Short mmCIF file of C-alpha atoms and ligand atoms in Angstrom, two decimals:
data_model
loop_
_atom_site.label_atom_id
_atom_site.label_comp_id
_atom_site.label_asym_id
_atom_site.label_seq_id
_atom_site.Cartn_x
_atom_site.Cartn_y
_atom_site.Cartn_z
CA UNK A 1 -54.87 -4.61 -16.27
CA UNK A 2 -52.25 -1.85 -15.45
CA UNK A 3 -51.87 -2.24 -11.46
CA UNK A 4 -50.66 0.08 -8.87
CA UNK A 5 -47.52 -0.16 -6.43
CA UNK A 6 -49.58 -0.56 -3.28
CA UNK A 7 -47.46 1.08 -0.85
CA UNK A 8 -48.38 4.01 -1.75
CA UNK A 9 -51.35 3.33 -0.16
CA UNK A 10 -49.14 2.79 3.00
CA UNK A 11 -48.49 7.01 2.41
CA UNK A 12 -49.50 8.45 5.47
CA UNK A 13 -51.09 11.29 3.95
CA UNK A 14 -50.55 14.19 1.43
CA UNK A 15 -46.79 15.38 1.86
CA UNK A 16 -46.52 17.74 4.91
CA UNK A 17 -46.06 21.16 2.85
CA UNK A 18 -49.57 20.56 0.72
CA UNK A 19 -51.21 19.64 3.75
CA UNK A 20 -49.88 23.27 5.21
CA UNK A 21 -50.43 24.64 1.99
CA UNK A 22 -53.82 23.23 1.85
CA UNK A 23 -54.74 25.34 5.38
CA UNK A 24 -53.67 28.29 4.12
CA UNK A 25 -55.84 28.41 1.12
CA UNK A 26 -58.55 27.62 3.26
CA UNK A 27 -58.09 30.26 5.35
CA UNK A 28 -57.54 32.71 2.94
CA UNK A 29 -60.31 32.34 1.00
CA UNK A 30 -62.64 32.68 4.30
CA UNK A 31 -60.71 35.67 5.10
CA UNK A 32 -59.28 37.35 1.67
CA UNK A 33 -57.03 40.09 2.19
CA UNK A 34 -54.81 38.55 5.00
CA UNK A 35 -51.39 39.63 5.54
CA UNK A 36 -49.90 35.60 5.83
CA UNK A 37 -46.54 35.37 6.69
CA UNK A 38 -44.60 32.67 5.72
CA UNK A 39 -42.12 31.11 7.86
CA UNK A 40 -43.26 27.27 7.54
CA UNK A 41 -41.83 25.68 4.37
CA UNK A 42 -37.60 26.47 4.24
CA UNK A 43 -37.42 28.14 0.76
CA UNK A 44 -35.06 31.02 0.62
CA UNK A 45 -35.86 34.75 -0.21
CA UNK A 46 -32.79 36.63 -1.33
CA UNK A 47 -31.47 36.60 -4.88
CA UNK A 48 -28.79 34.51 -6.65
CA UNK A 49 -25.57 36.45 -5.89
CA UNK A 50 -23.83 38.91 -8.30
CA UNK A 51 -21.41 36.40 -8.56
CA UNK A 52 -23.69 33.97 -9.87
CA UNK A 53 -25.80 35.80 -12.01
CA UNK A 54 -23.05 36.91 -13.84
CA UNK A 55 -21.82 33.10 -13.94
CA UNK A 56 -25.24 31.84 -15.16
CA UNK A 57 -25.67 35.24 -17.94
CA UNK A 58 -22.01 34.28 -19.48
CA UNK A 59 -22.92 30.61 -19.45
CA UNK A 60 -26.38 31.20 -21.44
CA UNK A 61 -24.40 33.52 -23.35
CA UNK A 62 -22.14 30.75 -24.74
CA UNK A 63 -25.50 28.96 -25.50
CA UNK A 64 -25.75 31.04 -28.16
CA UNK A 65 -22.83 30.85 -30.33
CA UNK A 66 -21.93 27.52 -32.42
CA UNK A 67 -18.65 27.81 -31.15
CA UNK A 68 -19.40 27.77 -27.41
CA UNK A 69 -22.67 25.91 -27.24
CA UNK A 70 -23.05 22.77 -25.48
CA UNK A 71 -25.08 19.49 -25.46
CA UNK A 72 -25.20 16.77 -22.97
CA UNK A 73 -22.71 17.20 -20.67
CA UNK A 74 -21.59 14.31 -18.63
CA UNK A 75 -24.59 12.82 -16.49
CA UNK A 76 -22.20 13.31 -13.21
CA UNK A 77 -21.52 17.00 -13.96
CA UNK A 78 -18.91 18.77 -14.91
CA UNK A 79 -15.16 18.41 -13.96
CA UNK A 80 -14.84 22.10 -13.04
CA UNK A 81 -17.79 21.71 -10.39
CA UNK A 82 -16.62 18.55 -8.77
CA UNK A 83 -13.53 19.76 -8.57
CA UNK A 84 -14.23 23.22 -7.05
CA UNK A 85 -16.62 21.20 -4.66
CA UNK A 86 -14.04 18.98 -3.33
CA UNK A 87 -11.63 21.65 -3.11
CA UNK A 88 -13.59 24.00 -1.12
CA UNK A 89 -15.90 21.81 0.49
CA UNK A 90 -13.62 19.31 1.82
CA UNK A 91 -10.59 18.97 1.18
CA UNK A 92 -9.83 22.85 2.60
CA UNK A 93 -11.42 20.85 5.83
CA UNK A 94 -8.91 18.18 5.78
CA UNK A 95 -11.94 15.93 4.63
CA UNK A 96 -10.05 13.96 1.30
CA UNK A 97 -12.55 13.81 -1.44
CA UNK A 98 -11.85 13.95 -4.74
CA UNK A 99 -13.85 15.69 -7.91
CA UNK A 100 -15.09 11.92 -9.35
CA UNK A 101 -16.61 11.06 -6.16
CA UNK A 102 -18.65 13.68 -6.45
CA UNK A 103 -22.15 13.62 -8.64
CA UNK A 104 -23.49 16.74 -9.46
CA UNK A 105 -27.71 16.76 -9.97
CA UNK A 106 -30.98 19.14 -9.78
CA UNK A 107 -31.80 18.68 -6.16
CA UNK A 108 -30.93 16.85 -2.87
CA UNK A 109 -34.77 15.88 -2.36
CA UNK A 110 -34.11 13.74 -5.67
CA UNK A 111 -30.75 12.40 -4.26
CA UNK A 112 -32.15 11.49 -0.66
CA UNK A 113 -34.97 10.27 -1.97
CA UNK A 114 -33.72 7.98 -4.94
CA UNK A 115 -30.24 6.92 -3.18
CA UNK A 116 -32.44 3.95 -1.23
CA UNK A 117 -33.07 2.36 -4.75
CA UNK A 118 -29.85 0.63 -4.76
CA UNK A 119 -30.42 -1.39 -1.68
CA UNK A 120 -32.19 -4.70 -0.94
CA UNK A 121 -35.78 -4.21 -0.23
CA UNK A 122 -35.68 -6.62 3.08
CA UNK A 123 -32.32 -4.29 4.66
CA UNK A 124 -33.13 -2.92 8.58
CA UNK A 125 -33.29 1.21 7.94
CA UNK A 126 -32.53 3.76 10.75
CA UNK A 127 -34.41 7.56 10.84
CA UNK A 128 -34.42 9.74 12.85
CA UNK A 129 -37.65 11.17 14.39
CA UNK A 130 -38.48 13.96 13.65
CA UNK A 131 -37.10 13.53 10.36
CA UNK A 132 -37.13 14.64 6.76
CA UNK A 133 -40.04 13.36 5.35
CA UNK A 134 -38.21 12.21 2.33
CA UNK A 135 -35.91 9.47 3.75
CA UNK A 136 -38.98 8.01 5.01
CA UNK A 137 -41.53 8.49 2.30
CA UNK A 138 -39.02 7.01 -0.40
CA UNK A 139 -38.55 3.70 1.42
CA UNK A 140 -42.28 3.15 2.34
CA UNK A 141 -42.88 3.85 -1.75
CA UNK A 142 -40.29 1.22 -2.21
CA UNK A 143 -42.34 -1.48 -0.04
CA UNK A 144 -39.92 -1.06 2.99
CA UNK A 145 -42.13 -0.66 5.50
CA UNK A 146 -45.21 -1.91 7.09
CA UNK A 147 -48.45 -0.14 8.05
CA UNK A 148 -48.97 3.27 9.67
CA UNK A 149 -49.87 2.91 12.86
CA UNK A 150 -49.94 5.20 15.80
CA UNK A 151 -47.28 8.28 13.82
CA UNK A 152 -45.04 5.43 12.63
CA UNK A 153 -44.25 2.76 9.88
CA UNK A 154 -43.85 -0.78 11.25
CA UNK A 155 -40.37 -2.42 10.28
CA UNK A 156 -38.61 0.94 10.71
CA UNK A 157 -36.38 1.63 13.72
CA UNK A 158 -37.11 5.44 14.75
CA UNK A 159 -34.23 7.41 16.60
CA UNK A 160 -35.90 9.50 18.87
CA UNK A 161 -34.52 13.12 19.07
CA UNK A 162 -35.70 14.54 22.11
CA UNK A 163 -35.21 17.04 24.40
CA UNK A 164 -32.89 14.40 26.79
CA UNK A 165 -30.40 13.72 24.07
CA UNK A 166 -30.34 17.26 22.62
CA UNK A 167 -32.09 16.24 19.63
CA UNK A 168 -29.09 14.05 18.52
CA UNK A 169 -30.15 10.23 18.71
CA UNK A 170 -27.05 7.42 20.04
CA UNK A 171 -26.66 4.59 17.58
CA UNK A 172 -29.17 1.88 18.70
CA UNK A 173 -28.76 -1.18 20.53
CA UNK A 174 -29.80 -3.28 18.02
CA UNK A 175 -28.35 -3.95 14.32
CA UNK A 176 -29.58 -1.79 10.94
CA UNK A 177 -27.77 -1.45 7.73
CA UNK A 178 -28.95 1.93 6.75
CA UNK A 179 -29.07 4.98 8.81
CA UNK A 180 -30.31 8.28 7.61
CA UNK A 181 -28.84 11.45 9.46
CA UNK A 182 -29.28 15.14 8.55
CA UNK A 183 -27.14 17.71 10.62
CA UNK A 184 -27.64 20.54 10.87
CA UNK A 185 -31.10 19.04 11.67
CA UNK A 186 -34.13 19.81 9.75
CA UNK A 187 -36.79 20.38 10.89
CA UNK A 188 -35.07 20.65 15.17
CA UNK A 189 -31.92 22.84 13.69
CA UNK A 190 -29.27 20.59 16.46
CA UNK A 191 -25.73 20.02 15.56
CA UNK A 192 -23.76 17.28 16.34
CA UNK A 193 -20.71 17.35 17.95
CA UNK A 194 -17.36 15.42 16.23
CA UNK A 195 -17.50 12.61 19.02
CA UNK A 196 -21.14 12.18 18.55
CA UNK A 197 -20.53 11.56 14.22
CA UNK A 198 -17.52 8.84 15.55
CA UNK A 199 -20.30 6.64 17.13
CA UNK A 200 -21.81 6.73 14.10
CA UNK A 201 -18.91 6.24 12.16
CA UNK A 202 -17.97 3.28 14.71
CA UNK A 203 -20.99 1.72 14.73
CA UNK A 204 -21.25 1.46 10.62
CA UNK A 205 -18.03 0.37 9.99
CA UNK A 206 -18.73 -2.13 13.16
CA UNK A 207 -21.99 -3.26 11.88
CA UNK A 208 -20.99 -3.14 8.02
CA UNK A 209 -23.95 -0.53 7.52
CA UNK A 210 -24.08 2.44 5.91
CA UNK A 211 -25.04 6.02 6.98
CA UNK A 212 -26.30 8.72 4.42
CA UNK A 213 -25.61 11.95 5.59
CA UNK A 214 -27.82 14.94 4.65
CA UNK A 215 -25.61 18.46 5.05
CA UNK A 216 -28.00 20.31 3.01
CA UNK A 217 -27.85 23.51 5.72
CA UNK A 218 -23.84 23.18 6.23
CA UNK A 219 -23.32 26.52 5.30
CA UNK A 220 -25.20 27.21 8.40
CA UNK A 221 -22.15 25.76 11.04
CA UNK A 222 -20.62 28.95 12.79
CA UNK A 223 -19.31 27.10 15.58
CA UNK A 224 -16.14 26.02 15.08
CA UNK A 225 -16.00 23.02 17.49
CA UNK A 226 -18.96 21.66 15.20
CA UNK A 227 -17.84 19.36 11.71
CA UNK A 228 -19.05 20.81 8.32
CA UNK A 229 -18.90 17.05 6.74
CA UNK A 230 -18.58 13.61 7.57
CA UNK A 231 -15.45 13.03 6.15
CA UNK A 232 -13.87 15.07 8.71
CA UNK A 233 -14.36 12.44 11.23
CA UNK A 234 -12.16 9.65 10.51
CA UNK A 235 -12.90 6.10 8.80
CA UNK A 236 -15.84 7.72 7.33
CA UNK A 237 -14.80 7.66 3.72
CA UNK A 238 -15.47 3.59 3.84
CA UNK A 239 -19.17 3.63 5.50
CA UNK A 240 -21.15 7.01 4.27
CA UNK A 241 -22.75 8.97 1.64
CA UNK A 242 -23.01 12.71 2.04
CA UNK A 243 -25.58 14.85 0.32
CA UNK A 244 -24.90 18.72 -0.09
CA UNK A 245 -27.04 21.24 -1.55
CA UNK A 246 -26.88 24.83 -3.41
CA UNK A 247 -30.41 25.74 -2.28
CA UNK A 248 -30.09 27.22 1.21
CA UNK A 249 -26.82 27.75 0.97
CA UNK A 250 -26.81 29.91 -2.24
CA UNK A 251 -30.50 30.80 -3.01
CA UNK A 252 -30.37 27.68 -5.41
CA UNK A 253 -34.01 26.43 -4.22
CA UNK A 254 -35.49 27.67 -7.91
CA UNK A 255 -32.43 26.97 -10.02
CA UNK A 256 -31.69 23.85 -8.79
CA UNK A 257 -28.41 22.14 -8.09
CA UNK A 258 -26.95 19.83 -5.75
CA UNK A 259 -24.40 17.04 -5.08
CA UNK A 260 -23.95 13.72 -3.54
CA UNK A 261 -20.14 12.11 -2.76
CA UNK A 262 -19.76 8.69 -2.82
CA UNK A 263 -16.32 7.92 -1.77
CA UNK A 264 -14.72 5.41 -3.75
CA UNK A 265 -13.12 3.27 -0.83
CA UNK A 266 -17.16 3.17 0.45
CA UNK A 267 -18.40 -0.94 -0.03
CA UNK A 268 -21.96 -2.30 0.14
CA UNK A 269 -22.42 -6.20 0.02
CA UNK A 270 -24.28 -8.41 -2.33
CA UNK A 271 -26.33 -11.88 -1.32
CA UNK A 272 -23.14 -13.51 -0.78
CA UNK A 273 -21.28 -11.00 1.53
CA UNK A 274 -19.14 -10.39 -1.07
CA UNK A 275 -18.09 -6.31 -1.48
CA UNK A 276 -19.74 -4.07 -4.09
CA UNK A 277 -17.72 -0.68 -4.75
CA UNK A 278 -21.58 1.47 -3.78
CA UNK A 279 -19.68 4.69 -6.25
CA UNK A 280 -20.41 1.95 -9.00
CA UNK A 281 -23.34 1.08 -8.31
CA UNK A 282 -24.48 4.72 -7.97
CA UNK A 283 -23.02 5.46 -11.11
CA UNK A 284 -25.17 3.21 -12.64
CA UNK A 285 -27.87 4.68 -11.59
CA UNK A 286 -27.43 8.25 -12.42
CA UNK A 287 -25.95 7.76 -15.61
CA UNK A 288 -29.02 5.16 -16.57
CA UNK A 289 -32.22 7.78 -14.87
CA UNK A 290 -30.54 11.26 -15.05
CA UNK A 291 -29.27 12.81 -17.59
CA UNK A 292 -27.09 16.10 -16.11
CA UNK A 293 -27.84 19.74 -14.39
CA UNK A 294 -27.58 22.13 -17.45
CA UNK A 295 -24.69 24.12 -18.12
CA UNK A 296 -25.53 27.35 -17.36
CA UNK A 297 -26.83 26.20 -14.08
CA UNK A 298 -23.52 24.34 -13.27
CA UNK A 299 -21.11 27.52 -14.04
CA UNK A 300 -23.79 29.76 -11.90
CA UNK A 301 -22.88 27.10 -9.14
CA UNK A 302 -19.44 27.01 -9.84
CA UNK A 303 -19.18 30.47 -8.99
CA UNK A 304 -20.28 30.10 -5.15
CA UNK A 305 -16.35 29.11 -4.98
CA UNK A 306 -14.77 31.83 -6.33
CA UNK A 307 -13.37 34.32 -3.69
CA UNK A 308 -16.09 37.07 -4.29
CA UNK A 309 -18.94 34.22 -4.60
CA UNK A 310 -17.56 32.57 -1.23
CA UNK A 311 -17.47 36.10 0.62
CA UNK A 312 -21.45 37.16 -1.67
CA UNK A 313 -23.23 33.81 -0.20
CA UNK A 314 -21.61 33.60 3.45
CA UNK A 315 -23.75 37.54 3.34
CA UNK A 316 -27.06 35.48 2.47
CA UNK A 317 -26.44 32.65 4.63
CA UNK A 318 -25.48 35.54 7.80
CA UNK A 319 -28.79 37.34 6.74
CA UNK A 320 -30.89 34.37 7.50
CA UNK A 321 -28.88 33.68 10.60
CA UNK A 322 -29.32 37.35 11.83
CA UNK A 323 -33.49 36.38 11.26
CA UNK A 324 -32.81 33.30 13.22
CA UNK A 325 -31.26 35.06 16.20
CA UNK A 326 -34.37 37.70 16.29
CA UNK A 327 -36.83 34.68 16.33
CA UNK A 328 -35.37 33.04 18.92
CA UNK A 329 -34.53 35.46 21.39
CA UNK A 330 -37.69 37.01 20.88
CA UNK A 331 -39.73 33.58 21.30
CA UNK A 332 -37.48 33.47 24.43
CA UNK A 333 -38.36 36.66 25.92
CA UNK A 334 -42.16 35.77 25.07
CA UNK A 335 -41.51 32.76 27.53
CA UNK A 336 -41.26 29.79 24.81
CA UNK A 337 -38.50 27.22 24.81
CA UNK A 338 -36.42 27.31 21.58
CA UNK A 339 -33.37 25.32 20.37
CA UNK A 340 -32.04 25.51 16.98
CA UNK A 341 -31.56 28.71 15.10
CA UNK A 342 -27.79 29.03 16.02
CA UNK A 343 -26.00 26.79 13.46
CA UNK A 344 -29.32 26.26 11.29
CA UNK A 345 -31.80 28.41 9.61
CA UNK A 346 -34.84 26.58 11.82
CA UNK A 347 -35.83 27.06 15.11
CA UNK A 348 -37.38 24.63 17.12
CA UNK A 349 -40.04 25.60 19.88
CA UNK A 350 -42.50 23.98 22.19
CA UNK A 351 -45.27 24.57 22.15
CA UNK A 352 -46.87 23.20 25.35
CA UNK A 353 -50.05 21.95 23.32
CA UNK A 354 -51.02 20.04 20.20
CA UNK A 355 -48.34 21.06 17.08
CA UNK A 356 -51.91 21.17 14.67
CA UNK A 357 -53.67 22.97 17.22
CA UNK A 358 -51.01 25.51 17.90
CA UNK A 359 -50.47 26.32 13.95
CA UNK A 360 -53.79 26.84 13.76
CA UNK A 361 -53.69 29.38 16.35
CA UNK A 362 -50.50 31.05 14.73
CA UNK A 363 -52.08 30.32 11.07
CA UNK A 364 -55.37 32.08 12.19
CA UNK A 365 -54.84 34.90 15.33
CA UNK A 366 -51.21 35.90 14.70
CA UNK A 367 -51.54 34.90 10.50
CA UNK A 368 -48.22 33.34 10.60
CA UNK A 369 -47.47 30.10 9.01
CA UNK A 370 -44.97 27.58 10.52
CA UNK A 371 -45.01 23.71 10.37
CA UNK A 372 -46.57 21.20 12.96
CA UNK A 373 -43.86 19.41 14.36
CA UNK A 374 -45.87 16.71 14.20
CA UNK A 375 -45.27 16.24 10.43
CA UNK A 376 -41.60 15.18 10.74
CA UNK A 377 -42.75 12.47 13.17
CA UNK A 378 -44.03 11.41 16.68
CA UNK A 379 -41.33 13.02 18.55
CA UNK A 380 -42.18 16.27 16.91
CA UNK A 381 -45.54 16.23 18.78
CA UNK A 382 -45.59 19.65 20.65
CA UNK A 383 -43.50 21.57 18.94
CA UNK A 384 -43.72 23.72 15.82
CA UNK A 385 -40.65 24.40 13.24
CA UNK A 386 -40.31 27.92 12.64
CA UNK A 387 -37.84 28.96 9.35
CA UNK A 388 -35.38 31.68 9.18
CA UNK A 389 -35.93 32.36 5.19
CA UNK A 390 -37.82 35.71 5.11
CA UNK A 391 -37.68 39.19 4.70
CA UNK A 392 -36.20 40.59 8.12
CA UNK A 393 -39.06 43.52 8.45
CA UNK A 394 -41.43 40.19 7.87
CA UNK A 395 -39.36 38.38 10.36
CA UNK A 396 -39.95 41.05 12.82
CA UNK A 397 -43.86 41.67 12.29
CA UNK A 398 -44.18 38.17 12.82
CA UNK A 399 -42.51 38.16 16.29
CA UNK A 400 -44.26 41.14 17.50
CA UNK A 401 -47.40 39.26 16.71
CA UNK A 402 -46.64 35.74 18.32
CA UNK A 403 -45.42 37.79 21.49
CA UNK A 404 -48.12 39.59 21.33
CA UNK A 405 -50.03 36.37 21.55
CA UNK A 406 -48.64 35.15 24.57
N1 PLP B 1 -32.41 17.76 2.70
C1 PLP B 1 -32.99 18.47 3.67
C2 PLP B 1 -32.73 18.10 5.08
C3 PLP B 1 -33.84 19.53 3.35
O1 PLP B 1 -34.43 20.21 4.33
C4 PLP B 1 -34.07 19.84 2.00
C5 PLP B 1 -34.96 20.93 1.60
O2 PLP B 1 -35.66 21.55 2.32
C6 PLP B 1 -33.45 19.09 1.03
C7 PLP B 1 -32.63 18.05 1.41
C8 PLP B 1 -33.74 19.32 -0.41
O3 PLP B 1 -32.87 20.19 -1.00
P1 PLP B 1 -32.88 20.46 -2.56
O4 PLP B 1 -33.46 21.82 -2.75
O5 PLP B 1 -31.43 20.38 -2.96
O6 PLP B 1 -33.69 19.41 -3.24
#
């Protein structure tokens, strides 16, 4: 008899965006016609670059000659990616990684999600809440976790974000060996500041654990106080795992690419407290379950480093900070309480009420979708995220409807 993992019947329910999806189809079939705008899920709008496209037409170009053409490439991607990567992405920072840390794949959901597979299934794991529902979902799949009860999964320790810490959670009291962070924040768009990563880093390298950092919405930092990676802070290399992404911050959400580093100095520790090097044991992985980002994809993202690719996606990445601004100094002026949206592409507002209750009001009197707070955890209770990646006209009509609203 062919038997099922049972923690997915742990699951809490459907993933957050079909639930959300899910509403909307409801509602527009009882009311067809509706002008829905769509500021819930955080999938960009604007088109690949110039740069890009002309990257990703001269790479399927060489597709089709015998000459040029290419099979398998290697699983971690190509050198002339993770090289431009660590170049531009960190070591222009003063953050030292090098090209064969970095492993190049279709997606950070996949990385975030899969990176827990490596680890012992009785280790003490960190989140924050609200938090990606990834980092969460994966280990509770994995039979890391205990029931749901009451918005959360027993044997997890949750890092409440709240208003009083500015959304940026201390290292707890107590001992864990993994510890998921994501800044700039989805879904409550906070930053943290360089002495707030060094507790972090402190507390790892104190506690032997391990922090994997999510900097999917980097591109997003304009403050110049606030670090881009990790690695800038230092002793970081030894204790944590960044993830980066090409979807928000180069329209990569439908062409999919991605990368994780995993420093080479970085150590995990087997039964016996004995050392593992964790960039061989993620090699493993990824060259066993994954078998590369195609070719053409890989020169299209290769191109977000050249000089007129760097200046062509900073212009998408200001376009959906310009949206961000309007939302939130509109929301403002229409008396709500917003933070995020400076440094991020999401804003995060309260609501006063119920998160479900008040996206159903949005969903169904102003016809604008956002996301329940309360689907990245019990902290987000009262407060809806609201996403930057629209149209700006759209971004506009759906302010002057919320305000009017209020
Ligand atoms: N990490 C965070 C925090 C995200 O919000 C998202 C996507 O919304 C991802 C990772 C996934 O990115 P990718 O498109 O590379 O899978």
């Amino acid at each position: 008899m062919i038997r099922i993992n049972e923690n997915y019947g742990k699951l809490a329910s459907s993933y957050l965006f079909s639930t959300i999806a899910k509403k909307v189809r409801e509602f527009t079939e009882k009311n067809p016609g509706s002008d829905i705008i769509r500021l819930g899920i955080g999938d960009v709008t604007l088109p690949l670059s110039p740069s890009c496209i002309r990257a990703f037409h001269g790479a399927v170009d060489e597709m089709a000659e015998e000459k040029s053409f290419r099979g398998y490439g290697p699983e971690q991607g190509y050198d002339f990616l993770r090289e431009a990567a660590a170049e531009h992405d960190f070591r222009s920072r003063g953050a030292a990684v090098e090209g064969d840390e970095i492993f190049i794949s279709d997606g950070s959901k996949c990385d975030t999600g899969n990176f827990q597979e490596l680890f012992a299934p009785d280790i003490r794991i960190a989140v924050p809440d609200p938090v990606y529902p990834v980092y969460v979902d994966s280990n509770v799949m994995a039979g890391r976790t205990g029931a749901f009860r009451e918005g959360r999964y027993e044997g997890l320790v949750y890092l409440d974000s709240t208003r009083e810490n500015g959304f940026v959670p201390a290292p707890p009291k107590e001992k864990v060996d993994l510890v998921y962070l994501c800044f700039p924040n989805n879904p409550t768009g906070a930053v943290a500041r360089r002495e707030q990563l060094a507790e972090w880093v402190a507390y790892a390298r104190e506690n032997r654990a391990l922090i994997l950092f999510d900097a999917a919405y980097e591109a997003y930092i304009r403050d110049p106080e606030i670090p881009h990676s990790i690695y800038e802070i230092p002793g970081a290399r030894e204790v944590a795992v960044e993830f980066r992404s090409f979807s928000k911050t180069a329209g990569f959400t439908g062409t999919r690419c991605a990368y994780t580093v995993v420093p080479k100095c970085c150590h995990v520790y087997d039964a016996s407290g004995k050392a593992v090097p964790l960039h061989d044991l993620w090699n493993r992985r990824h060259t066993t379950k994954f078998n590369g980002v195609s070719y053409p994809v890989q020169r299209a993202a290769a191109a977000v480093y050249t000089p007129e690719g760097r200046k062509e996606i900073r212009g998408l990445v200001d376009y959906y900070l310009e949206n961000a601004r309007i939302i939130r100094e509109r929301l403002a002026a229409a008396g709500y309480t917003c933070t995020g949206g400076d440094n991020s592409p999401y804003i995060w507002v309260r609501t006063g009420t119920d998160s479900w209750k008040f996206f159903d009001r949005l969903l169904t009197e102003a016809r604008v979708v956002t996301t329940p707070g309360s689907g990245f955890g019990r902290c987000g209770e009262g407060y809806i995220r609201i996403s930057a990646f629209n149209d700006r006209s759209r971004v506009s009509q759906a302010m002057d409807r919320i305000a009017a609203l209020s």
